[in-house]
């Protein structure tokens, strides 16, 4: 799908670039957009367009921003709904973009000029990964830059979908991404007509012991307050359980004959993991589904909740091998965290190392399930299930094809 803009690819690069006027914007539309800085220039030839979509963009250009913002996007056809996706190149973000494109929405994917793990992907690779979307290169950590980028698109935004998440979980990075950048996306989206915000959060925020959890919760609270103060604005907060890739880190090791490592007896925690495709589908449901408006939506995958012990047994069964486990006392992590907390008082620069230890400890002992406020216990029964792909199917696929595309990168500590 595409926007009401005038050429196949355009870049905002320098004052020397050729400029254009608004009349061209409603005569053709773009396949992919690159937004960098100050002016416009056509880099490729126009592409074909339908009379139906041309009429839509002519009507769009004739409306004032206020009129556009007040119209209900839920009354439009999917191709007439403009969705701004931030965090589009992240692990889940790429699948969300694909799902939205497949459903026929007009998707504007905001991306960094260097995306991926440690910025390994250049613009061309990013454009290739986000096929079908209009790619807008900008900086979500800079509100002024993001506002300018969205303004330069020349169209109103209907919905913002945020898949932003700190890559490391470090203290400063958590607040920079999980709160500040996500808040920038809300502000930029609302200022350009957005009346609905879909937030990818995490189920673990229900027991906030970590900085990234506190950062996410602060934004969630502000998002809900925004809806309370503005009757025409809505939200959907999606809190998924564990992702498949976060449970696949030991597959290759076990395949090579190494033991499956777990903490304690392997029953300290449990989760209902969900695949990236199923989660992307659920997030896409939140765009138009009225039963998901102004809701906090915990979601897990199909099947029963699985402990690390059960996950390991499943892996050995698929391999046809006798189970071999390495049980690590959880107290070892407690000791390490105590040491790191002491060292941070002397060397403040070690605060991230201490936080990483706490993250590891949290995921080793806390279940990724709904926390029942009445009992204080995690409940598999109260954790909703969605989708079709199971963890066993994922393990089987990884054993055959490897973990390509499932790299943990800076999130390996999780």
Tab-separated table of C-alpha atoms in Angstrom, residues 54-393:
chain	number	residue	atom	x	y	z
A	54	UNK	CA	-6.283	9.099	-6.698
A	55	UNK	CA	-9.746	10.385	-5.755
A	56	UNK	CA	-9.089	9.455	-2.126
A	57	UNK	CA	-5.889	11.455	-1.974
A	58	UNK	CA	-7.505	14.423	-3.734
A	59	UNK	CA	-10.206	14.376	-1.069
A	60	UNK	CA	-7.546	14.043	1.630
A	61	UNK	CA	-5.640	17.060	0.316
A	62	UNK	CA	-8.833	19.143	0.358
A	63	UNK	CA	-9.493	18.485	4.053
A	64	UNK	CA	-8.093	20.535	6.897
A	65	UNK	CA	-5.958	18.734	9.523
A	66	UNK	CA	-8.784	19.205	12.037
A	67	UNK	CA	-11.334	17.550	9.763
A	68	UNK	CA	-8.987	14.647	9.108
A	69	UNK	CA	-8.242	14.151	12.804
A	70	UNK	CA	-11.923	14.099	13.771
A	71	UNK	CA	-12.991	11.554	11.153
A	72	UNK	CA	-13.216	7.967	12.400
A	73	UNK	CA	-10.596	5.755	10.784
A	74	UNK	CA	-12.654	2.694	11.747
A	75	UNK	CA	-15.217	3.728	9.123
A	76	UNK	CA	-12.585	3.651	6.357
A	77	UNK	CA	-11.424	0.788	4.201
A	78	UNK	CA	-8.054	-0.656	5.316
A	79	UNK	CA	-6.215	0.865	2.341
A	80	UNK	CA	-7.417	4.301	3.414
A	81	UNK	CA	-6.102	3.952	6.972
A	82	UNK	CA	-2.615	5.440	7.487
A	83	UNK	CA	-0.693	3.592	10.221
A	84	UNK	CA	2.585	4.936	11.592
A	85	UNK	CA	4.738	2.082	12.936
A	86	UNK	CA	7.676	2.912	15.205
A	87	UNK	CA	10.165	0.215	16.141
A	88	UNK	CA	9.496	-1.228	12.701
A	89	UNK	CA	12.906	-2.863	12.278
A	90	UNK	CA	12.893	-4.614	15.642
A	91	UNK	CA	12.293	-8.328	16.135
A	92	UNK	CA	8.509	-8.012	16.459
A	93	UNK	CA	8.207	-4.753	14.504
A	94	UNK	CA	9.180	-6.362	11.187
A	95	UNK	CA	6.426	-8.952	11.544
A	96	UNK	CA	3.897	-6.296	12.550
A	97	UNK	CA	4.710	-4.236	9.447
A	98	UNK	CA	4.299	-7.311	7.228
A	99	UNK	CA	0.992	-8.258	8.863
A	100	UNK	CA	-0.432	-4.748	8.492
A	101	UNK	CA	0.678	-4.570	4.855
A	102	UNK	CA	-0.850	-7.992	4.170
A	103	UNK	CA	-4.144	-6.755	5.627
A	104	UNK	CA	-4.173	-3.890	3.155
A	105	UNK	CA	-3.389	-0.944	5.440
A	106	UNK	CA	-1.241	1.962	4.281
A	107	UNK	CA	1.814	1.520	6.491
A	108	UNK	CA	4.421	4.186	7.236
A	109	UNK	CA	7.374	2.435	8.885
A	110	UNK	CA	9.716	4.722	10.835
A	111	UNK	CA	13.288	3.416	10.863
A	112	UNK	CA	16.804	4.534	11.706
A	113	UNK	CA	19.259	5.111	8.877
A	114	UNK	CA	21.300	2.255	10.357
A	115	UNK	CA	18.939	-0.399	11.747
A	116	UNK	CA	19.199	-3.884	13.155
A	117	UNK	CA	21.543	-5.280	15.782
A	118	UNK	CA	24.301	-2.700	16.351
A	119	UNK	CA	23.140	-0.807	13.242
A	120	UNK	CA	24.329	-3.488	10.821
A	121	UNK	CA	21.635	-2.770	8.196
A	122	UNK	CA	21.905	0.169	5.798
A	123	UNK	CA	18.977	1.913	4.110
A	124	UNK	CA	18.781	-0.536	1.210
A	125	UNK	CA	18.598	-3.541	3.526
A	126	UNK	CA	15.964	-1.798	5.647
A	127	UNK	CA	13.854	-1.041	2.574
A	128	UNK	CA	14.160	-4.683	1.535
A	129	UNK	CA	13.063	-5.910	4.979
A	130	UNK	CA	10.036	-3.609	5.024
A	131	UNK	CA	8.686	-4.309	1.554
A	132	UNK	CA	5.203	-2.990	0.929
A	133	UNK	CA	5.530	-0.257	3.543
A	134	UNK	CA	6.391	3.407	3.105
A	135	UNK	CA	9.718	3.715	4.918
A	136	UNK	CA	10.405	6.979	6.716
A	137	UNK	CA	13.971	7.356	7.995
A	138	UNK	CA	13.928	9.425	11.164
A	139	UNK	CA	14.990	9.519	14.825
A	140	UNK	CA	12.295	8.631	17.361
A	141	UNK	CA	14.528	9.774	20.226
A	142	UNK	CA	14.400	13.343	18.898
A	143	UNK	CA	10.881	14.784	18.991
A	144	UNK	CA	11.706	17.741	16.751
A	145	UNK	CA	13.235	15.464	14.125
A	146	UNK	CA	10.320	13.025	14.286
A	147	UNK	CA	7.749	15.834	14.093
A	148	UNK	CA	9.482	17.238	11.006
A	149	UNK	CA	9.591	13.810	9.369
A	150	UNK	CA	5.889	13.152	9.953
A	151	UNK	CA	5.004	16.684	8.826
A	152	UNK	CA	6.943	16.189	5.596
A	153	UNK	CA	4.846	13.124	4.762
A	154	UNK	CA	2.023	15.511	3.918
A	155	UNK	CA	-0.769	13.180	5.068
A	156	UNK	CA	-2.713	12.650	8.264
A	157	UNK	CA	-1.929	9.722	10.577
A	158	UNK	CA	-4.839	7.573	11.769
A	159	UNK	CA	-3.135	5.078	14.064
A	160	UNK	CA	0.283	4.779	15.727
A	161	UNK	CA	1.619	1.293	16.471
A	162	UNK	CA	4.650	1.251	18.753
A	163	UNK	CA	6.948	-1.770	18.842
A	164	UNK	CA	9.747	0.196	20.468
A	165	UNK	CA	11.784	-1.545	23.159
A	166	UNK	CA	15.196	-1.041	24.691
A	167	UNK	CA	17.686	-3.343	22.997
A	168	UNK	CA	19.849	-3.805	26.080
A	169	UNK	CA	17.590	-3.190	29.076
A	170	UNK	CA	20.238	-0.824	30.466
A	171	UNK	CA	19.096	1.934	32.822
A	172	UNK	CA	19.527	4.963	30.555
A	173	UNK	CA	18.559	3.102	27.385
A	174	UNK	CA	15.332	1.880	28.990
A	175	UNK	CA	14.163	5.401	29.796
A	176	UNK	CA	15.377	6.734	26.446
A	177	UNK	CA	13.450	4.154	24.403
A	178	UNK	CA	10.689	2.579	26.499
A	179	UNK	CA	9.550	5.963	27.790
A	180	UNK	CA	10.949	9.001	25.954
A	181	UNK	CA	10.995	7.691	22.368
A	182	UNK	CA	7.594	6.061	22.801
A	183	UNK	CA	6.214	9.325	24.213
A	184	UNK	CA	7.688	11.191	21.223
A	185	UNK	CA	5.812	8.812	18.934
A	186	UNK	CA	2.564	9.478	20.773
A	187	UNK	CA	3.036	13.251	20.577
A	188	UNK	CA	4.038	13.256	16.913
A	189	UNK	CA	1.194	10.939	15.989
A	190	UNK	CA	-1.481	12.882	17.864
A	191	UNK	CA	-0.221	16.182	16.465
A	192	UNK	CA	-0.822	14.804	12.975
A	193	UNK	CA	-4.282	13.320	13.444
A	194	UNK	CA	-3.773	9.954	15.164
A	195	UNK	CA	-6.787	8.938	17.241
A	196	UNK	CA	-5.624	5.459	18.295
A	197	UNK	CA	-2.349	4.155	19.747
A	198	UNK	CA	-1.414	0.464	19.894
A	199	UNK	CA	1.413	-0.176	22.351
A	200	UNK	CA	3.529	-3.318	22.479
A	201	UNK	CA	4.410	-3.570	26.167
A	202	UNK	CA	5.290	-6.677	28.218
A	203	UNK	CA	3.456	-8.889	30.692
A	204	UNK	CA	6.315	-8.583	33.197
A	205	UNK	CA	5.449	-4.942	33.966
A	206	UNK	CA	2.792	-6.251	36.369
A	207	UNK	CA	5.633	-6.903	38.829
A	208	UNK	CA	8.057	-4.015	38.154
A	209	UNK	CA	11.491	-4.656	39.636
A	210	UNK	CA	13.549	-3.494	36.646
A	211	UNK	CA	14.184	-0.110	35.019
A	212	UNK	CA	12.702	-1.002	31.626
A	213	UNK	CA	9.529	-2.177	33.375
A	214	UNK	CA	9.216	1.085	35.283
A	215	UNK	CA	9.811	3.072	32.086
A	216	UNK	CA	7.114	1.112	30.248
A	217	UNK	CA	4.651	1.584	33.103
A	218	UNK	CA	5.201	5.332	33.196
A	219	UNK	CA	4.348	5.575	29.504
A	220	UNK	CA	1.339	3.258	29.894
A	221	UNK	CA	-0.005	5.567	32.615
A	222	UNK	CA	0.440	8.649	30.431
A	223	UNK	CA	-1.183	6.913	27.467
A	224	UNK	CA	-4.235	6.006	29.553
A	225	UNK	CA	-4.411	9.541	30.949
A	226	UNK	CA	-4.336	10.896	27.382
A	227	UNK	CA	-7.428	8.834	26.543
A	228	UNK	CA	-9.202	9.971	29.710
A	229	UNK	CA	-8.626	13.643	28.834
A	230	UNK	CA	-9.415	13.301	25.120
A	231	UNK	CA	-12.679	11.505	24.405
A	232	UNK	CA	-11.765	11.106	20.735
A	233	UNK	CA	-8.522	9.254	21.472
A	234	UNK	CA	-8.184	5.550	22.278
A	235	UNK	CA	-5.464	2.997	22.992
A	236	UNK	CA	-4.748	-0.738	23.119
A	237	UNK	CA	-1.914	-1.929	25.377
A	238	UNK	CA	-0.621	-5.375	24.400
A	239	UNK	CA	1.327	-7.278	27.063
A	240	UNK	CA	2.708	-10.489	25.551
A	241	UNK	CA	4.365	-13.341	27.417
A	242	UNK	CA	7.699	-14.812	26.301
A	243	UNK	CA	8.727	-14.778	22.627
A	244	UNK	CA	9.890	-17.963	20.959
A	245	UNK	CA	13.367	-16.648	20.226
A	246	UNK	CA	14.009	-15.876	23.900
A	247	UNK	CA	13.545	-19.592	24.611
A	248	UNK	CA	15.598	-20.829	21.675
A	249	UNK	CA	19.055	-19.820	22.854
A	250	UNK	CA	20.011	-23.338	23.956
A	251	UNK	CA	18.707	-25.277	20.967
A	252	UNK	CA	22.014	-25.386	19.072
A	253	UNK	CA	23.976	-26.190	22.248
A	254	UNK	CA	21.734	-29.122	23.141
A	255	UNK	CA	21.836	-30.311	19.543
A	256	UNK	CA	25.641	-30.369	19.830
A	257	UNK	CA	25.488	-32.560	22.931
A	258	UNK	CA	25.642	-29.919	25.676
A	259	UNK	CA	23.337	-30.101	28.710
A	260	UNK	CA	20.233	-27.943	29.017
A	261	UNK	CA	20.918	-25.263	31.642
A	262	UNK	CA	18.193	-24.245	34.079
A	263	UNK	CA	17.953	-22.613	37.482
A	264	UNK	CA	16.919	-24.551	40.553
A	265	UNK	CA	14.791	-27.563	39.726
A	266	UNK	CA	13.588	-26.014	36.466
A	267	UNK	CA	10.167	-25.304	37.934
A	268	UNK	CA	10.735	-21.829	39.353
A	269	UNK	CA	8.773	-20.192	36.559
A	270	UNK	CA	6.579	-20.906	33.537
A	271	UNK	CA	5.327	-19.129	30.432
A	272	UNK	CA	2.920	-19.451	27.492
A	273	UNK	CA	5.252	-18.355	24.673
A	274	UNK	CA	3.859	-16.784	21.526
A	275	UNK	CA	5.307	-16.743	18.014
A	276	UNK	CA	6.223	-13.504	16.303
A	277	UNK	CA	3.626	-14.082	13.543
A	278	UNK	CA	0.823	-14.756	16.032
A	279	UNK	CA	1.750	-11.726	18.132
A	280	UNK	CA	1.889	-9.533	15.018
A	281	UNK	CA	-1.575	-10.769	14.080
A	282	UNK	CA	-2.943	-9.905	17.522
A	283	UNK	CA	-1.401	-6.433	17.365
A	284	UNK	CA	-2.953	-5.901	13.921
A	285	UNK	CA	-6.328	-6.962	15.360
A	286	UNK	CA	-6.020	-4.072	17.811
A	287	UNK	CA	-6.135	-1.495	15.007
A	288	UNK	CA	-9.828	-1.932	14.196
A	289	UNK	CA	-11.288	-4.240	16.881
A	290	UNK	CA	-13.584	-2.192	19.073
A	291	UNK	CA	-13.488	-4.780	21.865
A	292	UNK	CA	-9.785	-3.987	22.314
A	293	UNK	CA	-10.289	-0.224	22.723
A	294	UNK	CA	-8.890	1.260	25.969
A	295	UNK	CA	-7.860	-2.177	27.197
A	296	UNK	CA	-4.733	-3.715	28.711
A	297	UNK	CA	-4.416	-6.980	26.818
A	298	UNK	CA	-2.159	-9.726	28.238
A	299	UNK	CA	-1.638	-12.408	25.624
A	300	UNK	CA	0.157	-15.738	25.350
A	301	UNK	CA	0.467	-18.439	22.758
A	302	UNK	CA	-1.535	-21.679	22.395
A	303	UNK	CA	-1.205	-24.643	24.701
A	304	UNK	CA	-0.310	-25.099	28.351
A	305	UNK	CA	2.190	-23.053	30.324
A	306	UNK	CA	5.676	-24.575	30.164
A	307	UNK	CA	8.426	-24.575	32.780
A	308	UNK	CA	12.122	-24.556	31.766
A	309	UNK	CA	12.217	-28.252	32.743
A	310	UNK	CA	9.368	-29.022	30.346
A	311	UNK	CA	10.982	-26.958	27.599
A	312	UNK	CA	14.220	-28.909	27.987
A	313	UNK	CA	12.418	-32.254	27.994
A	314	UNK	CA	10.606	-31.216	24.817
A	315	UNK	CA	13.885	-30.358	23.127
A	316	UNK	CA	15.537	-33.669	24.025
A	317	UNK	CA	12.436	-35.554	22.872
A	318	UNK	CA	12.588	-33.864	19.460
A	319	UNK	CA	16.269	-34.779	19.219
A	320	UNK	CA	15.648	-38.355	20.311
A	321	UNK	CA	18.242	-37.948	23.063
A	322	UNK	CA	18.320	-38.826	26.748
A	323	UNK	CA	17.662	-35.621	28.794
A	324	UNK	CA	20.790	-34.087	30.311
A	325	UNK	CA	20.342	-31.052	32.568
A	326	UNK	CA	22.688	-28.667	34.345
A	327	UNK	CA	20.884	-27.258	37.380
A	328	UNK	CA	22.281	-23.940	38.598
A	329	UNK	CA	21.368	-22.720	42.119
A	330	UNK	CA	19.477	-19.408	41.885
A	331	UNK	CA	21.545	-18.235	44.874
A	332	UNK	CA	24.545	-17.832	42.574
A	333	UNK	CA	22.731	-15.021	40.771
A	334	UNK	CA	21.717	-13.417	44.061
A	335	UNK	CA	25.359	-13.385	45.156
A	336	UNK	CA	26.526	-11.898	41.848
A	337	UNK	CA	23.849	-9.171	41.996
A	338	UNK	CA	24.873	-8.311	45.558
A	339	UNK	CA	28.482	-7.881	44.452
A	340	UNK	CA	27.510	-5.745	41.472
A	341	UNK	CA	25.229	-3.538	43.580
A	342	UNK	CA	28.153	-2.929	45.956
A	343	UNK	CA	30.529	-2.104	43.099
A	344	UNK	CA	28.047	0.378	41.573
A	345	UNK	CA	28.356	2.506	44.714
A	346	UNK	CA	32.065	2.820	43.987
A	347	UNK	CA	31.933	2.724	40.184
A	348	UNK	CA	28.626	4.268	38.986
A	349	UNK	CA	29.510	3.338	35.395
A	350	UNK	CA	28.730	-0.285	36.309
A	351	UNK	CA	25.006	0.414	36.810
A	352	UNK	CA	24.089	-1.370	33.569
A	353	UNK	CA	26.081	-4.470	34.527
A	354	UNK	CA	24.163	-4.593	37.805
A	355	UNK	CA	20.871	-4.101	35.946
A	356	UNK	CA	21.705	-6.927	33.526
A	357	UNK	CA	22.258	-9.235	36.483
A	358	UNK	CA	18.849	-8.292	37.871
A	359	UNK	CA	17.239	-8.893	34.479
A	360	UNK	CA	18.755	-12.364	34.288
A	361	UNK	CA	17.596	-13.142	37.830
A	362	UNK	CA	14.079	-11.897	37.062
A	363	UNK	CA	13.615	-14.079	34.000
A	364	UNK	CA	15.089	-17.082	35.783
A	365	UNK	CA	12.542	-16.961	38.589
A	366	UNK	CA	9.445	-14.983	37.525
A	367	UNK	CA	6.711	-16.504	35.383
A	368	UNK	CA	5.549	-14.744	32.230
A	369	UNK	CA	1.882	-15.257	33.107
A	370	UNK	CA	-0.888	-13.119	34.584
A	371	UNK	CA	-0.205	-12.251	38.214
A	372	UNK	CA	-3.406	-12.778	40.171
A	373	UNK	CA	-3.770	-9.713	42.437
A	374	UNK	CA	-5.959	-11.645	44.880
A	375	UNK	CA	-3.582	-14.528	45.488
A	376	UNK	CA	-0.266	-12.946	44.504
A	377	UNK	CA	0.379	-16.049	42.405
A	378	UNK	CA	0.906	-16.422	38.660
A	379	UNK	CA	-2.020	-18.026	36.858
A	380	UNK	CA	-1.719	-19.984	33.618
A	381	UNK	CA	-5.507	-20.375	33.510
A	382	UNK	CA	-6.077	-16.603	33.548
A	383	UNK	CA	-3.462	-15.937	30.850
A	384	UNK	CA	-5.260	-15.699	27.469
A	385	UNK	CA	-4.040	-17.786	24.534
A	386	UNK	CA	-3.910	-16.694	20.905
A	387	UNK	CA	-2.576	-18.096	17.664
A	388	UNK	CA	-1.654	-21.491	16.302
A	389	UNK	CA	2.118	-22.033	16.317
A	390	UNK	CA	3.485	-23.915	19.320
A	391	UNK	CA	6.907	-23.824	20.933
A	392	UNK	CA	7.429	-27.466	19.936
A	393	UNK	CA	6.895	-26.544	16.278
